[in-house]
Amino acid sequence: MLTNDKGNKSMWANAVEAGRTCLVLSTGMVENRHINKIEKKGEPLKATEAFPYMVTMKDREYWWLPGLYNQVLDQETGELVYTFAFATTKANALFRQIHNKDNKWRMPAIPSDDVAYEWLLGNPSVQRMQEIARTQVMSKDMDFCTITKEYLTQRDANPTNYDTLPPIDLTYLNIAEELIYPAA
């Protein structure tokens, strides 16, 4: 949170140091799964086709994503505008299959309600903020389905099936998934 991928000071470092925390309410998240297109001879191409998935939490109607907010100067208008970003962490077994483009394998951090409130109201140390921002949940605690590709223009995530889409490997449901940063 304090440095970016290149080791430079992150644009969010000041927000961390100032304790500008926020919570983003979520009832579901959409992520695209990328599958290689197949050429006429049956060989996979480098180009991919994106299939949108709606991911929700079992037994939780809504949940919180820990975030940070900042003010930045809009270069065109000269106006200060608020921006926010929510924390992401290493993907669990399900998200590794869905958020698979470029093998970034990330997913939103999803803490318990108590830990989310600590993030917002508990004045956590920078070290504690980093712990919370890495919180993972078990794949078995999530539900998912494919939705129509028009979900953005229709503003509705209608479930659908794609004949050419290989199924998600569900063997993670039968094994004890080990998380690096399990939810407390």
PDB file of C-alpha atoms in Angstrom:
ATOM      1  CA  MET A   1       0.000   0.000   0.000  1.00  0.00           C
ATOM      2  CA  LEU A   2       2.921   2.328   0.594  1.00  0.00           C
ATOM      3  CA  THR A   3       4.834   1.408  -2.561  1.00  0.00           C
ATOM      4  CA  ASN A   4       3.752   0.478  -6.067  1.00  0.00           C
ATOM      5  CA  ASP A   5       4.910  -2.478  -8.176  1.00  0.00           C
ATOM      6  CA  LYS A   6       8.048  -0.568  -9.174  1.00  0.00           C
ATOM      7  CA  GLY A   7       9.036   0.131  -5.559  1.00  0.00           C
ATOM      8  CA  ASN A   8       8.140   3.831  -5.765  1.00  0.00           C
ATOM      9  CA  LYS A   9       5.952   5.628  -3.249  1.00  0.00           C
ATOM     10  CA  SER A  10       2.340   4.764  -4.014  1.00  0.00           C
ATOM     11  CA  MET A  11      -0.195   7.475  -4.819  1.00  0.00           C
ATOM     12  CA  TRP A  12      -2.112   6.014  -1.852  1.00  0.00           C
ATOM     13  CA  ALA A  13       0.746   6.282   0.677  1.00  0.00           C
ATOM     14  CA  ASN A  14      -0.463   9.683   1.896  1.00  0.00           C
ATOM     15  CA  ALA A  15      -3.982   8.296   2.371  1.00  0.00           C
ATOM     16  CA  VAL A  16      -2.576   5.415   4.432  1.00  0.00           C
ATOM     17  CA  GLU A  17      -0.459   7.747   6.558  1.00  0.00           C
ATOM     18  CA  ALA A  18      -3.411  10.124   7.059  1.00  0.00           C
ATOM     19  CA  GLY A  19      -5.815   7.288   7.890  1.00  0.00           C
ATOM     20  CA  ARG A  20      -8.198   8.150   5.025  1.00  0.00           C
ATOM     21  CA  THR A  21      -9.982   4.814   5.157  1.00  0.00           C
ATOM     22  CA  CYS A  22     -13.376   3.988   3.722  1.00  0.00           C
ATOM     23  CA  LEU A  23     -15.542   0.931   3.185  1.00  0.00           C
ATOM     24  CA  VAL A  24     -17.083   0.019  -0.152  1.00  0.00           C
ATOM     25  CA  LEU A  25     -20.393  -1.832   0.189  1.00  0.00           C
ATOM     26  CA  SER A  26     -20.734  -4.796  -2.167  1.00  0.00           C
ATOM     27  CA  THR A  27     -23.474  -7.283  -2.974  1.00  0.00           C
ATOM     28  CA  GLY A  28     -21.580  -8.848  -5.872  1.00  0.00           C
ATOM     29  CA  MET A  29     -18.619  -8.297  -8.124  1.00  0.00           C
ATOM     30  CA  VAL A  30     -18.166  -8.885 -11.826  1.00  0.00           C
ATOM     31  CA  GLU A  31     -14.907 -10.235 -13.161  1.00  0.00           C
ATOM     32  CA  ASN A  32     -14.033 -11.480 -16.647  1.00  0.00           C
ATOM     33  CA  ARG A  33     -12.538 -14.908 -17.242  1.00  0.00           C
ATOM     34  CA  HIS A  34     -10.333 -14.952 -20.340  1.00  0.00           C
ATOM     35  CA  ILE A  35     -10.245 -18.044 -22.537  1.00  0.00           C
ATOM     36  CA  ASN A  36      -7.967 -18.370 -25.557  1.00  0.00           C
ATOM     37  CA  LYS A  37      -9.772 -18.173 -28.870  1.00  0.00           C
ATOM     38  CA  ILE A  38      -9.366 -21.181 -31.153  1.00  0.00           C
ATOM     39  CA  GLU A  39      -8.248 -20.886 -34.774  1.00  0.00           C
ATOM     40  CA  LYS A  40      -9.910 -22.818 -37.595  1.00  0.00           C
ATOM     41  CA  LYS A  41      -7.403 -25.682 -37.272  1.00  0.00           C
ATOM     42  CA  GLY A  42      -8.292 -26.080 -33.593  1.00  0.00           C
ATOM     43  CA  GLU A  43      -5.118 -24.518 -32.190  1.00  0.00           C
ATOM     44  CA  PRO A  44      -5.363 -21.878 -29.427  1.00  0.00           C
ATOM     45  CA  LEU A  45      -4.627 -18.279 -30.378  1.00  0.00           C
ATOM     46  CA  LYS A  46      -2.981 -15.659 -28.150  1.00  0.00           C
ATOM     47  CA  ALA A  47      -6.147 -13.574 -28.392  1.00  0.00           C
ATOM     48  CA  THR A  48      -8.723 -14.266 -25.708  1.00  0.00           C
ATOM     49  CA  GLU A  49     -12.462 -13.997 -25.315  1.00  0.00           C
ATOM     50  CA  ALA A  50     -13.808 -12.533 -22.070  1.00  0.00           C
ATOM     51  CA  PHE A  51     -16.680 -14.200 -20.211  1.00  0.00           C
ATOM     52  CA  PRO A  52     -18.177 -12.163 -17.343  1.00  0.00           C
ATOM     53  CA  TYR A  53     -18.871 -13.829 -14.008  1.00  0.00           C
ATOM     54  CA  MET A  54     -20.920 -12.509 -11.108  1.00  0.00           C
ATOM     55  CA  VAL A  55     -19.310 -13.525  -7.818  1.00  0.00           C
ATOM     56  CA  THR A  56     -21.222 -13.286  -4.541  1.00  0.00           C
ATOM     57  CA  MET A  57     -20.711 -14.481  -0.990  1.00  0.00           C
ATOM     58  CA  LYS A  58     -22.656 -17.431   0.398  1.00  0.00           C
ATOM     59  CA  ASP A  59     -24.544 -16.578   3.573  1.00  0.00           C
ATOM     60  CA  ARG A  60     -23.764 -12.848   3.248  1.00  0.00           C
ATOM     61  CA  GLU A  61     -26.213 -10.557   1.485  1.00  0.00           C
ATOM     62  CA  TYR A  62     -23.596  -7.811   1.456  1.00  0.00           C
ATOM     63  CA  TRP A  63     -20.017  -7.299   2.608  1.00  0.00           C
ATOM     64  CA  TRP A  64     -17.418  -4.579   2.858  1.00  0.00           C
ATOM     65  CA  LEU A  65     -14.286  -3.939   0.823  1.00  0.00           C
ATOM     66  CA  PRO A  66     -11.602  -1.984   2.703  1.00  0.00           C
ATOM     67  CA  GLY A  67     -10.635   1.111   0.753  1.00  0.00           C
ATOM     68  CA  LEU A  68      -8.714   4.359   0.819  1.00  0.00           C
ATOM     69  CA  TYR A  69      -9.835   7.734  -0.426  1.00  0.00           C
ATOM     70  CA  ASN A  70      -7.810  10.648  -1.697  1.00  0.00           C
ATOM     71  CA  GLN A  71      -8.243  14.023  -3.320  1.00  0.00           C
ATOM     72  CA  VAL A  72      -6.603  14.676  -6.668  1.00  0.00           C
ATOM     73  CA  LEU A  73      -6.496  17.724  -8.873  1.00  0.00           C
ATOM     74  CA  ASP A  74      -8.472  17.368 -12.114  1.00  0.00           C
ATOM     75  CA  GLN A  75      -5.998  18.728 -14.666  1.00  0.00           C
ATOM     76  CA  GLU A  76      -8.765  19.880 -17.029  1.00  0.00           C
ATOM     77  CA  THR A  77     -11.021  21.696 -14.569  1.00  0.00           C
ATOM     78  CA  GLY A  78      -8.616  22.581 -11.760  1.00  0.00           C
ATOM     79  CA  GLU A  79     -11.151  21.064  -9.360  1.00  0.00           C
ATOM     80  CA  LEU A  80     -10.217  18.802  -6.445  1.00  0.00           C
ATOM     81  CA  VAL A  81     -12.070  15.514  -6.814  1.00  0.00           C
ATOM     82  CA  TYR A  82     -12.344  12.544  -4.484  1.00  0.00           C
ATOM     83  CA  THR A  83     -11.100   9.173  -5.654  1.00  0.00           C
ATOM     84  CA  PHE A  84     -11.009   5.821  -3.935  1.00  0.00           C
ATOM     85  CA  ALA A  85      -9.483   2.413  -4.381  1.00  0.00           C
ATOM     86  CA  PHE A  86     -10.322  -0.818  -2.628  1.00  0.00           C
ATOM     87  CA  ALA A  87      -7.722  -3.278  -1.426  1.00  0.00           C
ATOM     88  CA  THR A  88      -6.897  -6.386  -3.431  1.00  0.00           C
ATOM     89  CA  THR A  89      -5.074  -9.485  -2.276  1.00  0.00           C
ATOM     90  CA  LYS A  90      -3.817 -12.793  -3.645  1.00  0.00           C
ATOM     91  CA  ALA A  91      -6.597 -14.763  -5.313  1.00  0.00           C
ATOM     92  CA  ASN A  92      -8.149 -17.839  -3.750  1.00  0.00           C
ATOM     93  CA  ALA A  93      -8.639 -21.011  -5.846  1.00  0.00           C
ATOM     94  CA  LEU A  94     -11.875 -19.735  -7.417  1.00  0.00           C
ATOM     95  CA  PHE A  95     -10.574 -16.265  -8.298  1.00  0.00           C
ATOM     96  CA  ARG A  96      -7.373 -17.748  -9.759  1.00  0.00           C
ATOM     97  CA  GLN A  97      -9.598 -19.341 -12.399  1.00  0.00           C
ATOM     98  CA  ILE A  98     -11.886 -16.373 -12.996  1.00  0.00           C
ATOM     99  CA  HIS A  99      -9.491 -13.412 -12.761  1.00  0.00           C
ATOM    100  CA  ASN A 100      -6.952 -15.180 -14.942  1.00  0.00           C
ATOM    101  CA  LYS A 101      -5.792 -12.576 -17.470  1.00  0.00           C
ATOM    102  CA  ASP A 102      -2.029 -12.084 -17.432  1.00  0.00           C
ATOM    103  CA  ASN A 103      -1.843 -14.377 -14.395  1.00  0.00           C
ATOM    104  CA  LYS A 104      -2.268 -11.475 -11.983  1.00  0.00           C
ATOM    105  CA  TRP A 105      -4.438 -13.666  -9.743  1.00  0.00           C
ATOM    106  CA  ARG A 106      -5.905 -10.922  -7.568  1.00  0.00           C
ATOM    107  CA  MET A 107      -9.207 -10.556  -5.772  1.00  0.00           C
ATOM    108  CA  PRO A 108     -10.790  -7.946  -3.511  1.00  0.00           C
ATOM    109  CA  ALA A 109      -9.901  -8.184   0.172  1.00  0.00           C
ATOM    110  CA  ILE A 110     -13.057  -9.224   2.054  1.00  0.00           C
ATOM    111  CA  PRO A 111     -12.729  -8.923   5.844  1.00  0.00           C
ATOM    112  CA  SER A 112     -15.335  -9.927   8.411  1.00  0.00           C
ATOM    113  CA  ASP A 113     -17.746  -7.180   9.508  1.00  0.00           C
ATOM    114  CA  ASP A 114     -15.839  -6.651  12.771  1.00  0.00           C
ATOM    115  CA  VAL A 115     -12.530  -6.255  10.956  1.00  0.00           C
ATOM    116  CA  ALA A 116     -14.148  -3.945   8.381  1.00  0.00           C
ATOM    117  CA  TYR A 117     -15.368  -1.674  11.174  1.00  0.00           C
ATOM    118  CA  GLU A 118     -11.878  -1.768  12.688  1.00  0.00           C
ATOM    119  CA  TRP A 119     -10.548  -0.604   9.303  1.00  0.00           C
ATOM    120  CA  LEU A 120     -12.951   2.327   9.256  1.00  0.00           C
ATOM    121  CA  LEU A 121     -13.281   3.343  12.902  1.00  0.00           C
ATOM    122  CA  GLY A 122     -10.481   1.635  14.830  1.00  0.00           C
ATOM    123  CA  ASN A 123      -7.572   3.871  13.807  1.00  0.00           C
ATOM    124  CA  PRO A 124      -5.434   0.857  12.825  1.00  0.00           C
ATOM    125  CA  SER A 125      -1.665   1.137  12.543  1.00  0.00           C
ATOM    126  CA  VAL A 126      -0.112   0.999   9.078  1.00  0.00           C
ATOM    127  CA  GLN A 127       0.955  -2.592   9.773  1.00  0.00           C
ATOM    128  CA  ARG A 128      -2.595  -3.554  10.784  1.00  0.00           C
ATOM    129  CA  MET A 129      -3.994  -1.800   7.690  1.00  0.00           C
ATOM    130  CA  GLN A 130      -1.682  -3.892   5.530  1.00  0.00           C
ATOM    131  CA  GLU A 131      -2.879  -7.066   7.277  1.00  0.00           C
ATOM    132  CA  ILE A 132      -6.540  -6.164   6.755  1.00  0.00           C
ATOM    133  CA  ALA A 133      -5.894  -5.191   3.122  1.00  0.00           C
ATOM    134  CA  ARG A 134      -4.605  -8.720   2.434  1.00  0.00           C
ATOM    135  CA  THR A 135      -7.615 -10.556   3.909  1.00  0.00           C
ATOM    136  CA  GLN A 136      -8.701 -13.558   1.835  1.00  0.00           C
ATOM    137  CA  VAL A 137     -11.872 -15.662   1.973  1.00  0.00           C
ATOM    138  CA  MET A 138     -12.270 -19.328   1.165  1.00  0.00           C
ATOM    139  CA  SER A 139     -13.502 -20.268  -2.302  1.00  0.00           C
ATOM    140  CA  LYS A 140     -16.169 -22.498  -0.769  1.00  0.00           C
ATOM    141  CA  ASP A 141     -17.708 -19.373   0.818  1.00  0.00           C
ATOM    142  CA  MET A 142     -18.353 -17.835  -2.608  1.00  0.00           C
ATOM    143  CA  ASP A 143     -20.988 -18.401  -5.293  1.00  0.00           C
ATOM    144  CA  PHE A 144     -20.559 -17.568  -8.965  1.00  0.00           C
ATOM    145  CA  CYS A 145     -22.338 -17.694 -12.303  1.00  0.00           C
ATOM    146  CA  THR A 146     -21.706 -16.461 -15.816  1.00  0.00           C
ATOM    147  CA  ILE A 147     -23.745 -13.443 -16.878  1.00  0.00           C
ATOM    148  CA  THR A 148     -24.599 -11.832 -20.204  1.00  0.00           C
ATOM    149  CA  LYS A 149     -21.873  -9.783 -21.834  1.00  0.00           C
ATOM    150  CA  GLU A 150     -24.277  -6.849 -22.114  1.00  0.00           C
ATOM    151  CA  TYR A 151     -24.419  -6.371 -18.331  1.00  0.00           C
ATOM    152  CA  LEU A 152     -22.814  -2.921 -18.553  1.00  0.00           C
ATOM    153  CA  THR A 153     -25.209  -1.490 -21.118  1.00  0.00           C
ATOM    154  CA  GLN A 154     -28.273  -3.244 -19.714  1.00  0.00           C
ATOM    155  CA  ARG A 155     -27.346  -2.436 -16.107  1.00  0.00           C
ATOM    156  CA  ASP A 156     -28.524  -5.916 -15.222  1.00  0.00           C
ATOM    157  CA  ALA A 157     -26.460  -9.023 -14.555  1.00  0.00           C
ATOM    158  CA  ASN A 158     -28.603 -11.754 -16.095  1.00  0.00           C
ATOM    159  CA  PRO A 159     -27.271 -15.307 -15.638  1.00  0.00           C
ATOM    160  CA  THR A 160     -26.487 -17.146 -18.864  1.00  0.00           C
ATOM    161  CA  ASN A 161     -24.532 -20.156 -20.110  1.00  0.00           C
ATOM    162  CA  TYR A 162     -21.843 -20.121 -22.787  1.00  0.00           C
ATOM    163  CA  ASP A 163     -21.513 -23.331 -24.813  1.00  0.00           C
ATOM    164  CA  THR A 164     -17.839 -22.737 -25.621  1.00  0.00           C
ATOM    165  CA  LEU A 165     -16.764 -21.963 -22.044  1.00  0.00           C
ATOM    166  CA  PRO A 166     -14.889 -24.716 -20.190  1.00  0.00           C
ATOM    167  CA  PRO A 167     -16.275 -25.262 -16.675  1.00  0.00           C
ATOM    168  CA  ILE A 168     -14.601 -23.972 -13.537  1.00  0.00           C
ATOM    169  CA  ASP A 169     -12.610 -26.693 -11.749  1.00  0.00           C
ATOM    170  CA  LEU A 170     -14.558 -27.304  -8.532  1.00  0.00           C
ATOM    171  CA  THR A 171     -12.088 -29.716  -6.917  1.00  0.00           C
ATOM    172  CA  TYR A 172     -11.172 -26.924  -4.478  1.00  0.00           C
ATOM    173  CA  LEU A 173     -14.502 -27.651  -2.758  1.00  0.00           C
ATOM    174  CA  ASN A 174     -13.251 -31.104  -1.759  1.00  0.00           C
ATOM    175  CA  ILE A 175      -9.865 -30.079  -0.408  1.00  0.00           C
ATOM    176  CA  ALA A 176      -8.743 -27.946   2.483  1.00  0.00           C
ATOM    177  CA  GLU A 177      -7.853 -24.696   0.751  1.00  0.00           C
ATOM    178  CA  GLU A 178      -4.888 -23.011   2.390  1.00  0.00           C
ATOM    179  CA  LEU A 179      -4.996 -19.234   2.338  1.00  0.00           C
ATOM    180  CA  ILE A 180      -1.954 -17.055   2.881  1.00  0.00           C
ATOM    181  CA  TYR A 181      -4.006 -14.329   4.603  1.00  0.00           C
ATOM    182  CA  PRO A 182      -7.208 -15.933   5.977  1.00  0.00           C
ATOM    183  CA  ALA A 183     -10.019 -13.748   7.268  1.00  0.00           C
ATOM    184  CA  ALA A 184      -9.951 -13.327  11.037  1.00  0.00           C
TER     185      ALA A 184
END
